[in-house]
């Protein structure tokens, strides 16, 4: 009899816990709903500006939002660089921007509807900070990806609001910008006209959330299915993402064993999948044993949605050739992490996923 009572009590407790968790998730989802401002006069769809510092802008932070929103064909998207010329992405790839900040201001004095701020090599860039601040004053929604939060925070757009960032920068940003409520356990956080994400790969759900806000859930569901993405909600477990002694040792040992370093050549031709290529190149270039390059003879290569890629080399005879997998775009990362584990070991795959704040390997 007591066993029956115990089982009933246990079932009741589990049910109650599940109800609380569901309630919390519903509350978080409600908090993170994007509500876009009305379009600027004369526009029939949003204008999205993705900022790029020519000296160094994170590969996936920039290319994922570009590829996702362009794939959905729900907005006009422009990569806006600080200066004319090639944009060096980090840790891999080079691209040509669509326009510069000064040209964008000339052509669109009313400003963008959405401004996306990737992580950049110079997270104190006065040019970028001033431009973000100016676009915010023109009612643009500001979206920081990963450590792009440094630039957004320095522009003042997070003041008095909730925000998040990459796990590695979280405590530093919280200490530097105490007027912002920094939030764990959410892949992206929306507070009024600002949005921020955790690490690099959170750009995928955040970009799908933007598509949903612009064109509705059906459009987002259709695109997510094509990309191989199961959901794009904001739920996230931040706890596994931290540095450990074994991870530090893996970073150090891979770096110091220079005789094992290699170049990975990723073939690319016109019409390539920019999302899959970005995820693949980014991951291979974070092993601390390999660097991904695009070694083609063409001066430039155009992706299926218009991204102009600049090859690194005209030839790379000493490079290992690894093709970007012909999979739904987002699944390229799982495939690449598996290939990295096979080639360099599971611990190297783990530190790559750690840098990308990607939960699949944790």
XYZ file of C-alpha atoms in Angstrom, residues 26 37-38 49 51 61 91 98 110 113 156 158 160 187 239 263 265 279 308 341 346 352:
22
model
C 6.256 29.756 -21.952
C 8.759 48.596 -35.726
C 6.761 49.705 -38.783
C 22.271 45.769 -42.562
C 28.005 45.231 -40.177
C 28.190 35.473 -36.989
C 38.818 32.429 -38.203
C 27.839 44.974 -50.608
C 16.410 57.021 -43.088
C 15.144 48.446 -40.178
C 24.561 52.114 -25.173
C 21.635 47.598 -23.860
C 18.538 49.218 -18.756
C 20.154 31.301 -26.855
C 26.128 25.275 -17.646
C 45.722 23.315 -44.143
C 41.106 23.065 -48.522
C 29.901 26.330 -40.429
C 30.791 37.055 -52.885
C 36.683 13.839 -33.887
C 36.938 13.699 -29.479
C 35.556 23.376 -31.220
